[in-house]
Amino acid sequence: MQVQDTPEEWRVVATTTPFTGKKTSVRTDDVVMPDGSVARRDYQVHPGSVAVLALDEQDRVLVLRQYRHPVRQKLWEIPAGLLDVPGENPLHAAQRELYEEAHVKAEDWKVLADLYTSPGGSDEAVRIFLARDLADAEGERYEVADEEADMELARVPLAELARGVLAGELHNSCLVAGVLAVVAARAGGDVESLRPATTPWPARPFES
């Protein structure tokens, strides 16, 4: 048996959008179940996101500490952001986020993992990149506001982050997935065998 997610779409007999926000919305679908009954499903409609696990020559990961109001915590995270434009190339978005949040650029990019953050309640898809060969970005720093104005920046050894994930001390989904994916890739033998940064992404199709 091949363990692989596959596309499938159950019939929707009615749909409404009871809430529309600045970037996301909430949709209500009436979905036909396998036994013929109809069940109502509410979920967040999301444009998609990218995240960057930036790894330097000392095996440290660039991380940010930011307040997240829904969970009432300051979380350590990796640089991440929304796909602001439909069809936007996720690599370009990731490069932008690394520049804006950390004022860093990278020469080497790979796809680390693709995931759905909460598929029972949101259609948000995230592509996590591995970025290496880091250097300071040129030009002025991006002006931050709101929660980002209080953001802290650090470089933490990959091994320390992996320990923190398994100890239940770190909770951001992209950080958890990215750190464990790098550890798994190394255990498998070769990080260079990761997918190219331009690999197609069916969850959020894009033009190269």
GROMACS .gro file of C-alpha atoms in nm:
model
  208
    1MET     CA    1   0.000   0.000   0.000
    2GLN     CA    2   0.130   0.344  -0.095
    3VAL     CA    3   0.081   0.592   0.190
    4GLN     CA    4   0.006   0.914   0.003
    5ASP     CA    5  -0.262   1.181   0.028
    6THR     CA    6  -0.493   1.190  -0.275
    7PRO     CA    7  -0.735   1.453  -0.412
    8GLU     CA    8  -1.105   1.395  -0.347
    9GLU     CA    9  -1.405   1.626  -0.331
   10TRP     CA   10  -1.742   1.538  -0.180
   11ARG     CA   11  -2.052   1.708  -0.322
   12VAL     CA   12  -2.151   2.042  -0.173
   13VAL     CA   13  -2.522   2.122  -0.199
   14ALA     CA   14  -2.511   2.469  -0.041
   15THR     CA   15  -2.245   2.719   0.061
   16THR     CA   16  -2.239   3.058   0.234
   17THR     CA   17  -1.970   3.296   0.360
   18PRO     CA   18  -2.093   3.432   0.697
   19PHE     CA   19  -1.771   3.624   0.765
   20THR     CA   20  -1.517   3.798   0.542
   21GLY     CA   21  -1.204   3.946   0.698
   22LYS     CA   22  -0.904   4.138   0.567
   23LYS     CA   23  -0.708   3.830   0.462
   24THR     CA   24  -0.926   3.528   0.543
   25SER     CA   25  -1.293   3.437   0.560
   26VAL     CA   26  -1.520   3.171   0.707
   27ARG     CA   27  -1.720   2.946   0.475
   28THR     CA   28  -2.010   2.716   0.559
   29ASP     CA   29  -2.065   2.417   0.327
   30ASP     CA   30  -2.343   2.159   0.337
   31VAL     CA   31  -2.158   1.841   0.236
   32VAL     CA   32  -2.310   1.510   0.126
   33MET     CA   33  -2.173   1.227   0.342
   34PRO     CA   34  -2.109   0.869   0.215
   35ASP     CA   35  -2.441   0.749   0.359
   36GLY     CA   36  -2.632   1.021   0.173
   37SER     CA   37  -2.689   1.247   0.473
   38VAL     CA   38  -2.587   1.613   0.464
   39ALA     CA   39  -2.354   1.762   0.726
   40ARG     CA   40  -2.263   2.127   0.775
   41ARG     CA   41  -1.894   2.215   0.786
   42ASP     CA   42  -1.753   2.557   0.887
   43TYR     CA   43  -1.394   2.637   0.798
   44GLN     CA   44  -1.149   2.921   0.745
   45VAL     CA   45  -1.068   3.007   0.385
   46HIS     CA   46  -0.701   3.103   0.373
   47PRO     CA   47  -0.474   3.227   0.089
   48GLY     CA   48  -0.186   3.002   0.194
   49SER     CA   49   0.149   3.071   0.359
   50VAL     CA   50   0.520   3.015   0.331
   51ALA     CA   51   0.778   2.964   0.604
   52VAL     CA   52   1.158   2.958   0.602
   53LEU     CA   53   1.392   2.746   0.812
   54ALA     CA   54   1.710   2.950   0.761
   55LEU     CA   55   2.016   2.749   0.866
   56ASP     CA   56   2.355   2.916   0.899
   57GLU     CA   57   2.708   2.774   0.871
   58GLN     CA   58   2.719   2.713   1.247
   59ASP     CA   59   2.409   2.493   1.230
   60ARG     CA   60   2.194   2.759   1.392
   61VAL     CA   61   1.837   2.838   1.289
   62LEU     CA   62   1.716   3.194   1.254
   63VAL     CA   63   1.410   3.228   1.481
   64LEU     CA   64   1.174   3.505   1.587
   65ARG     CA   65   0.981   3.548   1.912
   66GLN     CA   66   0.642   3.705   1.859
   67TYR     CA   67   0.319   3.755   2.054
   68ARG     CA   68   0.024   3.551   1.920
   69HIS     CA   69  -0.300   3.677   2.064
   70PRO     CA   70  -0.528   3.375   1.994
   71VAL     CA   71  -0.310   3.150   2.215
   72ARG     CA   72  -0.200   3.426   2.456
   73GLN     CA   73   0.167   3.336   2.426
   74LYS     CA   74   0.492   3.464   2.285
   75LEU     CA   75   0.604   3.191   2.047
   76TRP     CA   76   0.940   3.116   1.894
   77GLU     CA   77   0.884   3.085   1.520
   78ILE     CA   78   1.064   3.074   1.189
   79PRO     CA   79   1.007   3.357   0.937
   80ALA     CA   80   0.671   3.313   0.767
   81GLY     CA   81   0.398   3.504   0.588
   82LEU     CA   82   0.095   3.495   0.364
   83LEU     CA   83   0.081   3.442  -0.008
   84ASP     CA   84  -0.048   3.793  -0.070
   85VAL     CA   85  -0.118   3.754  -0.442
   86PRO     CA   86  -0.316   3.463  -0.597
   87GLY     CA   87  -0.078   3.245  -0.797
   88GLU     CA   88   0.229   3.403  -0.635
   89ASN     CA   89   0.547   3.197  -0.661
   90PRO     CA   90   0.600   3.063  -0.306
   91LEU     CA   91   0.979   3.088  -0.337
   92HIS     CA   92   0.953   3.459  -0.409
   93ALA     CA   93   0.718   3.501  -0.113
   94ALA     CA   94   0.960   3.312   0.114
   95GLN     CA   95   1.253   3.526   0.002
   96ARG     CA   96   1.044   3.836   0.074
   97GLU     CA   97   0.951   3.717   0.423
   98LEU     CA   98   1.313   3.634   0.510
   99TYR     CA   99   1.414   3.982   0.402
  100GLU     CA  100   1.127   4.164   0.576
  101GLU     CA  101   1.138   3.977   0.907
  102ALA     CA  102   1.512   3.917   0.945
  103HIS     CA  103   1.687   4.135   0.682
  104VAL     CA  104   1.864   3.823   0.557
  105LYS     CA  105   1.908   3.668   0.212
  106ALA     CA  106   2.000   3.310   0.117
  107GLU     CA  107   2.168   3.159  -0.188
  108ASP     CA  108   2.055   2.797  -0.148
  109TRP     CA  109   1.685   2.704  -0.130
  110LYS     CA  110   1.508   2.366  -0.104
  111VAL     CA  111   1.150   2.261  -0.030
  112LEU     CA  112   1.151   2.113   0.318
  113ALA     CA  113   0.785   2.021   0.374
  114ASP     CA  114   0.431   2.096   0.258
  115LEU     CA  115   0.152   2.081   0.513
  116TYR     CA  116  -0.203   2.178   0.601
  117THR     CA  117  -0.195   2.354   0.938
  118SER     CA  118  -0.541   2.246   1.056
  119PRO     CA  119  -0.729   2.057   0.781
  120GLY     CA  120  -1.032   1.994   1.001
  121GLY     CA  121  -1.103   2.364   1.030
  122SER     CA  122  -0.903   2.554   0.767
  123ASP     CA  123  -0.783   2.512   0.408
  124GLU     CA  124  -0.453   2.686   0.490
  125ALA     CA  125  -0.163   2.525   0.306
  126VAL     CA  126   0.198   2.605   0.401
  127ARG     CA  127   0.518   2.536   0.213
  128ILE     CA  128   0.827   2.534   0.435
  129PHE     CA  129   1.161   2.605   0.270
  130LEU     CA  130   1.513   2.526   0.385
  131ALA     CA  131   1.738   2.827   0.321
  132ARG     CA  132   2.118   2.809   0.349
  133ASP     CA  133   2.423   3.016   0.257
  134LEU     CA  134   2.287   3.311   0.453
  135ALA     CA  135   2.408   3.671   0.437
  136ASP     CA  136   2.286   4.011   0.547
  137ALA     CA  137   2.047   4.166   0.298
  138GLU     CA  138   2.127   4.492   0.124
  139GLY     CA  139   1.915   4.804   0.153
  140GLU     CA  140   1.706   4.947   0.431
  141ARG     CA  141   1.537   4.729   0.690
  142TYR     CA  142   1.165   4.671   0.646
  143GLU     CA  143   0.954   4.891   0.874
  144VAL     CA  144   0.756   4.680   1.123
  145ALA     CA  145   0.435   4.753   1.316
  146ASP     CA  146   0.185   4.597   1.557
  147GLU     CA  147   0.302   4.262   1.701
  148GLU     CA  148   0.612   4.268   1.482
  149ALA     CA  149   0.734   4.587   1.651
  150ASP     CA  150   0.797   4.379   1.966
  151MET     CA  151   0.956   4.089   1.780
  152GLU     CA  152   1.286   3.939   1.900
  153LEU     CA  153   1.540   3.780   1.666
  154ALA     CA  154   1.789   3.505   1.754
  155ARG     CA  155   1.996   3.223   1.609
  156VAL     CA  156   1.954   2.898   1.800
  157PRO     CA  157   2.135   2.566   1.740
  158LEU     CA  158   1.919   2.319   1.548
  159ALA     CA  159   1.981   2.053   1.812
  160GLU     CA  160   1.849   2.283   2.086
  161LEU     CA  161   1.531   2.352   1.890
  162ALA     CA  162   1.477   1.980   1.830
  163ARG     CA  163   1.514   1.916   2.202
  164GLY     CA  164   1.266   2.194   2.279
  165VAL     CA  165   1.010   2.055   2.034
  166LEU     CA  166   1.023   1.706   2.188
  167ALA     CA  167   1.014   1.851   2.541
  168GLY     CA  168   0.691   2.037   2.465
  169GLU     CA  169   0.854   2.378   2.502
  170LEU     CA  170   0.808   2.498   2.142
  171HIS     CA  171   0.468   2.494   1.974
  172ASN     CA  172   0.461   2.690   1.649
  173SER     CA  173   0.356   2.446   1.378
  174CYS     CA  174   0.598   2.566   1.110
  175LEU     CA  175   0.892   2.564   1.349
  176VAL     CA  176   0.803   2.216   1.476
  177ALA     CA  177   0.756   2.073   1.127
  178GLY     CA  178   1.061   2.247   0.983
  179VAL     CA  179   1.300   2.146   1.260
  180LEU     CA  180   1.188   1.783   1.263
  181ALA     CA  181   1.196   1.768   0.881
  182VAL     CA  182   1.561   1.878   0.876
  183VAL     CA  183   1.647   1.624   1.144
  184ALA     CA  184   1.467   1.352   0.946
  185ALA     CA  185   1.636   1.452   0.620
  186ARG     CA  186   1.977   1.428   0.782
  187ALA     CA  187   1.892   1.093   0.938
  188GLY     CA  188   1.790   0.973   0.592
  189GLY     CA  189   2.134   1.052   0.458
  190ASP     CA  190   2.138   1.362   0.241
  191VAL     CA  191   1.974   1.702   0.272
  192GLU     CA  192   2.073   1.767  -0.089
  193SER     CA  193   1.807   1.517  -0.199
  194LEU     CA  194   1.529   1.749  -0.080
  195ARG     CA  195   1.295   1.876  -0.350
  196PRO     CA  196   1.405   2.177  -0.559
  197ALA     CA  197   1.268   2.515  -0.451
  198THR     CA  198   1.062   2.539  -0.772
  199THR     CA  199   0.879   2.207  -0.723
  200PRO     CA  200   0.509   2.234  -0.820
  201TRP     CA  201   0.264   2.275  -0.530
  202PRO     CA  202  -0.082   2.141  -0.612
  203ALA     CA  203  -0.234   2.296  -0.298
  204ARG     CA  204  -0.141   2.643  -0.423
  205PRO     CA  205  -0.055   2.635  -0.796
  206PHE     CA  206   0.182   2.906  -0.911
  207GLU     CA  207   0.362   3.039  -1.216
  208SER     CA  208   0.740   3.006  -1.218
   0.00000   0.00000   0.00000
